[in-house]
Short mmCIF file of C-alpha atoms in Angstrom, two decimals:
data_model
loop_
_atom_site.label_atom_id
_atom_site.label_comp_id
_atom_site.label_asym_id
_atom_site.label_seq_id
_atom_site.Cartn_x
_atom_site.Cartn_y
_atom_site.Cartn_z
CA UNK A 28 83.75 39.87 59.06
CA UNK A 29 81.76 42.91 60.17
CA UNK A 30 82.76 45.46 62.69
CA UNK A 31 80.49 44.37 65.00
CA UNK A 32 81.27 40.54 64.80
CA UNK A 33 84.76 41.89 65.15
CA UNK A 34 83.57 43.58 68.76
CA UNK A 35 82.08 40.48 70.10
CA UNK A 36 78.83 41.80 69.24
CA UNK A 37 76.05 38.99 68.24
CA UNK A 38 73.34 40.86 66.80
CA UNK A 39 72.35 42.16 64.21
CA UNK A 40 71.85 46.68 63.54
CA UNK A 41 67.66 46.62 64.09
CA UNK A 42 65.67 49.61 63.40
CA UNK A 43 62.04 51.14 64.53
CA UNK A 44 61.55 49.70 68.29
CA UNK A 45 62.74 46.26 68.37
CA UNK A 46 64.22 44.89 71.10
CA UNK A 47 67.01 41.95 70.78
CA UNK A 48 68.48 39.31 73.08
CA UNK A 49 72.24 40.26 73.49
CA UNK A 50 75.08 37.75 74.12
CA UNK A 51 78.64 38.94 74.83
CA UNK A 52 80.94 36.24 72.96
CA UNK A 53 84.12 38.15 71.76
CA UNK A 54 86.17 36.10 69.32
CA UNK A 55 89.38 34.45 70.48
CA UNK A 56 91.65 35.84 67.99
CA UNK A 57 90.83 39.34 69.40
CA UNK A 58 91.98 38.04 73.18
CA UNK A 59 94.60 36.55 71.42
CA UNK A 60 95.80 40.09 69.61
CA UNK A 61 95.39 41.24 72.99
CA UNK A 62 97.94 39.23 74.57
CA UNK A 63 100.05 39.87 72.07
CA UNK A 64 99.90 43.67 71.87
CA UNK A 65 100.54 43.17 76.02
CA UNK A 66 103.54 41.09 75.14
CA UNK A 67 105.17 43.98 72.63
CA UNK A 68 104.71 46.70 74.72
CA UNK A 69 106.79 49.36 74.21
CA UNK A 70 108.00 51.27 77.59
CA UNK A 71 108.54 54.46 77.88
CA UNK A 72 111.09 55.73 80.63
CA UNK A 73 110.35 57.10 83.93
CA UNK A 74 112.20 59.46 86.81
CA UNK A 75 113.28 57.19 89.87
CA UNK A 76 111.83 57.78 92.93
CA UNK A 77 108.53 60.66 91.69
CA UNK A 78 105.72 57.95 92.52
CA UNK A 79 102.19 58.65 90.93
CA UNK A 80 103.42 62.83 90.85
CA UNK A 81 104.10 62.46 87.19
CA UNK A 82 101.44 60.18 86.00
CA UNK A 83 101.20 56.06 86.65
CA UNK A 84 104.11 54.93 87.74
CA UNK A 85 105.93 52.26 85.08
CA UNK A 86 106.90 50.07 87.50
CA UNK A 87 103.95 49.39 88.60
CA UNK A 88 101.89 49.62 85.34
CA UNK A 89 104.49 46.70 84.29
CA UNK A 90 103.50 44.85 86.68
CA UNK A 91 99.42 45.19 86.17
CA UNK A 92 99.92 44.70 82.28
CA UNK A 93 101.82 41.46 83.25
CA UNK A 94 99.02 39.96 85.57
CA UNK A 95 96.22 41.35 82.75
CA UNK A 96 98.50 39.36 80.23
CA UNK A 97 99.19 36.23 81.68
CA UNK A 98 96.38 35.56 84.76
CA UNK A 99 93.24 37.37 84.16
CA UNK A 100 90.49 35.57 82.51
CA UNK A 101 88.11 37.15 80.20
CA UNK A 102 86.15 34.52 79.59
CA UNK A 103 85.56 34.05 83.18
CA UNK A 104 84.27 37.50 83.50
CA UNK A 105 82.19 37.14 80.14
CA UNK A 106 80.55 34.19 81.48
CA UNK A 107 79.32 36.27 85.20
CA UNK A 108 78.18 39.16 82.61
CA UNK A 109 76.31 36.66 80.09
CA UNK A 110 74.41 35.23 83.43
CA UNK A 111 72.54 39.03 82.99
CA UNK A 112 69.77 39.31 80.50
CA UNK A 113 71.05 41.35 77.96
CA UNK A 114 69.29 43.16 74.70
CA UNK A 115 70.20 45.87 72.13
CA UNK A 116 67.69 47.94 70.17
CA UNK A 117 67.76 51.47 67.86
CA UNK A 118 66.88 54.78 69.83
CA UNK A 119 67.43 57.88 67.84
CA UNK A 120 69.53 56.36 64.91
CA UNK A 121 71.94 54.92 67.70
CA UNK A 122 72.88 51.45 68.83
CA UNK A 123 71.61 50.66 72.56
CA UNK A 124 72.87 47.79 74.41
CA UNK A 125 71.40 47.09 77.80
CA UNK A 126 71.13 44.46 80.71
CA UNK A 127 67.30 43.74 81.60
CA UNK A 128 66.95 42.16 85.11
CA UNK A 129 63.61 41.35 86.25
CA UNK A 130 63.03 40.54 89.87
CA UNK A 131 60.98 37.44 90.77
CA UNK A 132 58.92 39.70 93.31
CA UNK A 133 55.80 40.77 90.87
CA UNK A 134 55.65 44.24 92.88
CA UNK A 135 59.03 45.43 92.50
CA UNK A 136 60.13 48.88 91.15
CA UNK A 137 61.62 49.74 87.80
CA UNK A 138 65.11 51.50 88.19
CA UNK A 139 67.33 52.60 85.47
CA UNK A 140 71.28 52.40 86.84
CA UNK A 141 73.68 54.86 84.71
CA UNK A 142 77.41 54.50 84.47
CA UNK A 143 80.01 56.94 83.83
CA UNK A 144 83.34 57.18 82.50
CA UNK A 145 85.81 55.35 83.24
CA UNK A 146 83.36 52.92 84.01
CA UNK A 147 80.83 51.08 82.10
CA UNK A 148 78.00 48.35 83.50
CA UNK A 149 80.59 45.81 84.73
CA UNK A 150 80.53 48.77 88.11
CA UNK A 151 77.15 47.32 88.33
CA UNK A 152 77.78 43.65 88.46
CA UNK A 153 77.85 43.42 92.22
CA UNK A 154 74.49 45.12 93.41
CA UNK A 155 72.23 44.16 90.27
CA UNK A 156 71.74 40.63 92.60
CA UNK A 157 70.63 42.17 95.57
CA UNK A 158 68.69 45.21 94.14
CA UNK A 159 66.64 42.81 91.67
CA UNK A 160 66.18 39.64 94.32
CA UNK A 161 67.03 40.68 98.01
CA UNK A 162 64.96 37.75 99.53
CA UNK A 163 67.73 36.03 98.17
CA UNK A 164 70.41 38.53 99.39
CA UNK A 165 69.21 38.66 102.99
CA UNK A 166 66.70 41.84 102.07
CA UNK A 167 63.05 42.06 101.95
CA UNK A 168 60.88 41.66 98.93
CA UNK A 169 59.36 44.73 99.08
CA UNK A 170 62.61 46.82 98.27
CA UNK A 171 62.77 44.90 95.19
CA UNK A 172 63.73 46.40 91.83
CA UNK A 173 63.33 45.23 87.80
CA UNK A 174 67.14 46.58 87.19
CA UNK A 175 68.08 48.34 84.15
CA UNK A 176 71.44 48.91 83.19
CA UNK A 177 72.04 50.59 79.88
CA UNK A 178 75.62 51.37 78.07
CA UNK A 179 76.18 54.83 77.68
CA UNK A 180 75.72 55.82 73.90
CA UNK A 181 79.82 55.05 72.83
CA UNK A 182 80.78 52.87 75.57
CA UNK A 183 80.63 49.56 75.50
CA UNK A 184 78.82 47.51 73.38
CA UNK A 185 76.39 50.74 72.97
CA UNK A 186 79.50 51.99 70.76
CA UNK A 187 80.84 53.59 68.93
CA UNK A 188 78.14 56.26 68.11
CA UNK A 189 77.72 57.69 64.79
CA UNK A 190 76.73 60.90 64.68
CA UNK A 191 77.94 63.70 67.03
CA UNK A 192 75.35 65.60 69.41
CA UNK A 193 75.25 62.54 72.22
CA UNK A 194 75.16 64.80 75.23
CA UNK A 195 73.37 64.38 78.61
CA UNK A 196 69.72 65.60 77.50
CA UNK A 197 69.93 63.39 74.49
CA UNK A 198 70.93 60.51 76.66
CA UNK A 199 68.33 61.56 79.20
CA UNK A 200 65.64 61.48 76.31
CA UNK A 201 66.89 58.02 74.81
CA UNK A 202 66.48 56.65 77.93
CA UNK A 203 62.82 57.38 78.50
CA UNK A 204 62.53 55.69 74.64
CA UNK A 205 63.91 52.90 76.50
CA UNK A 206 61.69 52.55 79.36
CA UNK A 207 58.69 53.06 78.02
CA UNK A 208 59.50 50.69 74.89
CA UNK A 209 59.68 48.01 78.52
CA UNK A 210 56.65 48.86 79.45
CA UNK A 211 57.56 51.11 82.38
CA UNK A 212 55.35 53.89 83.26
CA UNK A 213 56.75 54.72 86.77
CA UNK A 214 59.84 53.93 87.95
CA UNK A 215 63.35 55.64 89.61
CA UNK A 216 66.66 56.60 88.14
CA UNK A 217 69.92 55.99 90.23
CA UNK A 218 73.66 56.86 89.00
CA UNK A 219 76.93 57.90 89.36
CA UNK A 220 79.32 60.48 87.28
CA UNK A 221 78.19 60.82 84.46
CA UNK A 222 74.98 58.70 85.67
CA UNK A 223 74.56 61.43 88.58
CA UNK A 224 73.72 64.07 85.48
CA UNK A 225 71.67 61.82 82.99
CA UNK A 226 69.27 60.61 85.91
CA UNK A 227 68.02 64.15 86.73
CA UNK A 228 68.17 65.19 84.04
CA UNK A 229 65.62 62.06 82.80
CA UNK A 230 63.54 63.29 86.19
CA UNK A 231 63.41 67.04 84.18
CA UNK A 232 62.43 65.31 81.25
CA UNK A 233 59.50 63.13 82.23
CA UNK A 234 59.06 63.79 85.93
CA UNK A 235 55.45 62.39 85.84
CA UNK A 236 57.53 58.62 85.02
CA UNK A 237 60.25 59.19 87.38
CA UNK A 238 59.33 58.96 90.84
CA UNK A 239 63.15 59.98 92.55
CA UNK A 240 66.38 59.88 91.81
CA UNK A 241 69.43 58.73 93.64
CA UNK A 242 72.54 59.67 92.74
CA UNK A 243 76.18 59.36 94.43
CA UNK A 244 78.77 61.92 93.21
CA UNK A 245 76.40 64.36 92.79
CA UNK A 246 78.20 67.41 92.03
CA UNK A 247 76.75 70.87 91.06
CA UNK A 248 79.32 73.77 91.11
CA UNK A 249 79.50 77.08 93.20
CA UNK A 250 77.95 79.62 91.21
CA UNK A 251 80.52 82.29 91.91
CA UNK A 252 78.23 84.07 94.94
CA UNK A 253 80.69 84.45 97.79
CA UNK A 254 76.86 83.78 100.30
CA UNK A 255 77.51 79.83 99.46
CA UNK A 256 80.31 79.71 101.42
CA UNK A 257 79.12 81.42 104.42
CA UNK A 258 78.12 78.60 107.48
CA UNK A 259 79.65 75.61 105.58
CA UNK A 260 81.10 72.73 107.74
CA UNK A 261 84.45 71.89 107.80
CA UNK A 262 84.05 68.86 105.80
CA UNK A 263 82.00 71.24 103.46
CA UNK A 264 84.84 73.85 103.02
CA UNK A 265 87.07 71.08 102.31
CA UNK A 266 84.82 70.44 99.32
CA UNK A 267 84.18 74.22 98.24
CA UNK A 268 87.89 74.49 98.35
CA UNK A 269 88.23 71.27 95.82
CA UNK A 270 85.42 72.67 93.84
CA UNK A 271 86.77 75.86 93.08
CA UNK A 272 90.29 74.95 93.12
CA UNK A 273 90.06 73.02 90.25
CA UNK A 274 93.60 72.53 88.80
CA UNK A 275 94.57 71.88 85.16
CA UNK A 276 96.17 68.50 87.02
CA UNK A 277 93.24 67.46 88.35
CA UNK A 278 90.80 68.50 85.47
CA UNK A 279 93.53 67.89 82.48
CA UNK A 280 92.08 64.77 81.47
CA UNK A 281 88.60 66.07 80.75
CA UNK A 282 90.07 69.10 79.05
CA UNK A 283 91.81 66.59 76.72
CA UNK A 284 87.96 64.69 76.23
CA UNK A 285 86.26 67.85 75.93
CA UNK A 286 88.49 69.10 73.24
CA UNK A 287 90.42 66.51 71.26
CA UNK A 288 88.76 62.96 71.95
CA UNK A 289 89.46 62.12 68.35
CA UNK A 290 93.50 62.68 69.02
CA UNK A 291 93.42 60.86 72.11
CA UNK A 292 91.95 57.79 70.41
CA UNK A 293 94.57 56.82 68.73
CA UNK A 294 97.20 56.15 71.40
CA UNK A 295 94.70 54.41 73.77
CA UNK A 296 92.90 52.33 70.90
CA UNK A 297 96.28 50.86 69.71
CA UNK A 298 97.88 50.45 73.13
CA UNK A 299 96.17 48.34 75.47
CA UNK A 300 98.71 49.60 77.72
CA UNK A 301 97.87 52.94 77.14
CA UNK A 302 94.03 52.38 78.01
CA UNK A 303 95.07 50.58 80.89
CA UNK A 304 97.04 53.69 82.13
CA UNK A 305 94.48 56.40 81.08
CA UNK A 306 91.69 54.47 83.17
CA UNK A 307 93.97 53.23 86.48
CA UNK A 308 94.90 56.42 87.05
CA UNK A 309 91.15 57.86 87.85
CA UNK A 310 90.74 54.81 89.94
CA UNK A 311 93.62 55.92 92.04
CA UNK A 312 92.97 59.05 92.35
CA UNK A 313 88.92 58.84 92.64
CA UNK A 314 88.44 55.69 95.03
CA UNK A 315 88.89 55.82 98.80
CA UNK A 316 91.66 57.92 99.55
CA UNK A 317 92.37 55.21 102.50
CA UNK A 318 93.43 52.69 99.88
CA UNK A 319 96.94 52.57 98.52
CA UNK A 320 96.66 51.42 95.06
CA UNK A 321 93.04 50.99 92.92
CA UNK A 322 93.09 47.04 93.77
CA UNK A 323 93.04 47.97 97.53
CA UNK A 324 89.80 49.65 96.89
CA UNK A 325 88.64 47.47 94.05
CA UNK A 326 88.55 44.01 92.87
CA UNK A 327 91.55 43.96 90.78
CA UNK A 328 89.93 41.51 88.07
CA UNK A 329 86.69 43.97 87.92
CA UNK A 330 89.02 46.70 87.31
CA UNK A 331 90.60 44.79 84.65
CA UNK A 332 87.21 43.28 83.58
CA UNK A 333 86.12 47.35 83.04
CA UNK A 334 89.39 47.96 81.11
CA UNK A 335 89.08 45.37 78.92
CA UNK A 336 85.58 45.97 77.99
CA UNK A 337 86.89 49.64 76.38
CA UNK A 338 89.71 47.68 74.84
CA UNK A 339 87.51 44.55 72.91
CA UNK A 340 85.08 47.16 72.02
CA UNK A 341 87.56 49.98 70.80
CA UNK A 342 85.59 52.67 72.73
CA UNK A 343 87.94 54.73 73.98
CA UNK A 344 87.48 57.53 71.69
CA UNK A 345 83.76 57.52 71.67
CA UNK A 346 83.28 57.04 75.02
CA UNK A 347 85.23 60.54 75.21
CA UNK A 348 82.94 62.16 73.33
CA UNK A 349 80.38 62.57 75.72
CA UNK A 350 82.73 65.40 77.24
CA UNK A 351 82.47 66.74 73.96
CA UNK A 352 79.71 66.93 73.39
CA UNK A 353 78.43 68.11 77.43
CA UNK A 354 81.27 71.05 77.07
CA UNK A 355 78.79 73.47 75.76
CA UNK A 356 76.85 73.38 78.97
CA UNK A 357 79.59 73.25 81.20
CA UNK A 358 79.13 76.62 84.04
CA UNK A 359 75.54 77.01 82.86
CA UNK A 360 73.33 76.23 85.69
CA UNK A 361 70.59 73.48 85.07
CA UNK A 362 66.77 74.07 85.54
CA UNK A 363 66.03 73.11 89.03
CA UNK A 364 64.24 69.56 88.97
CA UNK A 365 61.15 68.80 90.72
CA UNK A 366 61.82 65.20 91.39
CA UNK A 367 62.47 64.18 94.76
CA UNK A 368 66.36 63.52 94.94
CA UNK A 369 68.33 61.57 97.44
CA UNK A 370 72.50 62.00 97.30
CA UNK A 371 74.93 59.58 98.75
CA UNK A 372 78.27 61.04 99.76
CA UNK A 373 80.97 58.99 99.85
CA UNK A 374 84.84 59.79 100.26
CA UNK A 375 86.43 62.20 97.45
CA UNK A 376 82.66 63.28 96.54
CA UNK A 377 82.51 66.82 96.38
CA UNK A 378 78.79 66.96 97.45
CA UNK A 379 77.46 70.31 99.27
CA UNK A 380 73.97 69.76 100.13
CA UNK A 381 73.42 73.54 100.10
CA UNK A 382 74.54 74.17 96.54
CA UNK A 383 73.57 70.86 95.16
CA UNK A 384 69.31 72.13 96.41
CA UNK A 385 69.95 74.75 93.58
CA UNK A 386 69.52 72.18 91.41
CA UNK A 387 67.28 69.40 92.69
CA UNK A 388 65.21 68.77 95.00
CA UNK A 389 66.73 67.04 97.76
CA UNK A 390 64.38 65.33 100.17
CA UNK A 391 67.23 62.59 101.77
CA UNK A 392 70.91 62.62 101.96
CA UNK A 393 73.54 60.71 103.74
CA UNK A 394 77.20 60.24 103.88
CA UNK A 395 79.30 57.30 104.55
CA UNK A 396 83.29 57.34 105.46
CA UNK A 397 84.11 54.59 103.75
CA UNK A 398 84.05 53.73 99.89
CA UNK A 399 84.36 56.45 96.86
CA UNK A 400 83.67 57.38 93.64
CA UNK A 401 82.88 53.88 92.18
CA UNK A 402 80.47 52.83 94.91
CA UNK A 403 78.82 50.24 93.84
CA UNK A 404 82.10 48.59 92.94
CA UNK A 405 84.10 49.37 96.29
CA UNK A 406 81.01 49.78 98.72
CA UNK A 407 78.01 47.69 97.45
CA UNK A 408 76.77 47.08 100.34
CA UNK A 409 76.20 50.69 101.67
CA UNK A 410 74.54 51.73 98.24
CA UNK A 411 72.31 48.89 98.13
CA UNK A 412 71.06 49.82 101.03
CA UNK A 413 70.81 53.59 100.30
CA UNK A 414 69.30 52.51 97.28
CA UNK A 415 66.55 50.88 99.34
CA UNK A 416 66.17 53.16 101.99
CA UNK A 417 65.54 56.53 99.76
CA UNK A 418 63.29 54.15 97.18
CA UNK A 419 61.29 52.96 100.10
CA UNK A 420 59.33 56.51 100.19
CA UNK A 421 57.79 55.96 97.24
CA UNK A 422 56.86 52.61 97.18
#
């Protein structure tokens, strides 16, 4: 059996610009291993009474490895991503898997939706409906889109890649190869994370295609002149503060990914546990600070539906390269885009609409009190609509 029948992955390496239906269908002796590994865990101890100060807490990791072992349903959750069109083809040497939804409205807009890390296109699964068909959503037809949903190169079922160099401009490039091999000569870019840097930077690269980007968690960093902090609002301090206070607590895992992602695979690609921890943890301490634990802010089998996508595909390590790789450029300041941007805020974003203009060209921002870093997965209703509202300029 090869690798990639081992992943789940039903198709075939293809090279020059081919373009290949894709079917998730992971084998049941890998769900199976997976149960088992959950099964054998091995615990490590914890200090009573320290909470989430220390890391995840055991007690309750024990408790989400024992409802991920014995309730949640894979299959389920392959069969609501399998009802998405979904294709692979070869851009720059590397394997790219994608979800392809085109709306039944014949004027609709192309829009390419990026992911970031921890996530992957299962953040996706709940707005792709309404952003591709929102007559059928309670929308309009005209704020239609044809949806495009790629897998970052080494996440997913675009991994692992294989050969070094995948940083945000390559990305950015591989994904104008991918729109134009669609047939798309206009359309917008909208992400978050990771997805906030590769769609800019795709608006640098062929801003006569892309006609604006949206982004939520749009974060550019103080450039070290005491001016940008003069006349911010209170809410905006609050951010400066978090941007240049950044802690090796709060920043320790992407030093890890940014230096030894090779290390760090080994631990989370043998331990499903240990995946499990290394992505709960962001989604506690990145979703709405109002919720208590990630499943108040998410849906606790999308979580685990994310999770288990690193695990079948054995990503964890690639997917970490990306930090890698982006390290280089990390402080530099970007060229300043020309494509109009809009920026969704949302609680724990560390947007400043003053600094971020250094960078792009903002033309329409907004904020929103509740929701967080995973938007479309805790607050899909609010960026749908944002979604529609800044693409409606440019229609």
């Amino acid at each position: 059996m090869t690798h990639s029948e081992q992943q789940g992955v039903r198709s075939s390496a293809h090279q020059g610009t081919e373009i290949t239906p894709f079917r998730i269908d992971v084998p049941q002796a890998d769900l199976n291993e997976l149960r088992d590994r959950l099964t054998r865990t091995r615990w490590p101890d914890a200090l009573p009474g320290v909470g989430w100060e220390y890391g995840v807490p055991v007690d309750y990791l024990k408790e989400l490895a024992e409802y991920w072992r014995s309730q949640y349903d894979w299959r389920k959750h392959e069969e609501s991503l399998n009802q998405f069109p979904q294709f692979t083809t070869t851009i720059d040497g590397q394997n790219i898997h994608f979800l392809h939804v085109r709306s039944p409205e014949p004027d609709a807009l192309p829009l390419i939706i990026t992911h970031g890390w921890p996530g992957s296109i299962v953040e996706f699964m709940n707005i792709i409906g309404p952003l591709a068909d929102p007559r059928a959503h309670g929308g309009i037809p005209t704020d239609a889109f044809h949806v495009v949903v790629p897998s970052l190169p080494g996440f997913g079922f675009s991994g692992p890649t294989t050969d070094g160099g995948w940083n945000i401009s390559r990305v950015a490039k591989a994904w104008a190869e991918l729109m134009r091999r669609l047939g798309y000569e206009r359309y917008g870019a909208q992400g978050g994370d990771t997805g906030s840097l590769v769609s800019p930077e795709l608006g640098r690269f062929v801003p006569d295609c892309v006609i604006g980007v949206h982004a939520n968690g749009l974060t550019t960093f103080p450039s070290g002149d005491p001016a940008e902090s003069i006349d911010l609002t209170e809410i905006e301090q609050a951010r400066f503060n978090t941007l240049t206070e950044q802690s090796n607590e709060t920043a320790g895992y992407a030093i890890i990914q940014s230096t030894r992602p090779q290390t760090l695979a080994y631990g989370l690609t043998d331990s499903p546990v240990g995946q499990l921890a290394w992505i709960v943890e962001k989604f506690k301490e990145w979703t709405d600070p109002a919720a208590n634990l990630p499943e108040d802010a998410v849906d606790l089998d999308l979580l685990l539906t994310n999770v288990t996508l690193y695990w079948l595909t054995g990503t964890a390590g690639s997917s970490a390269r990306i930090y890698k790789e982006e390290a280089k450029s990390w402080g530099k300041p970007a060229q300043r885009s020309t494509v109009p941007t809009g920026v969704a805020v949302f609680p724990n974003d560390s947007s400043i609409r003053g600094i971020v203009e250094r960078e792009h060209n903002v033309v329409y921002w907004s904020e929103f009190d509740r929701g967080g870093h995973f938007a479309a997965m805790e607050a899909p209703d609010l960026l749908v609509n944002d979604i529609r509202r800044f693409f409606g300029q440019f229609r």
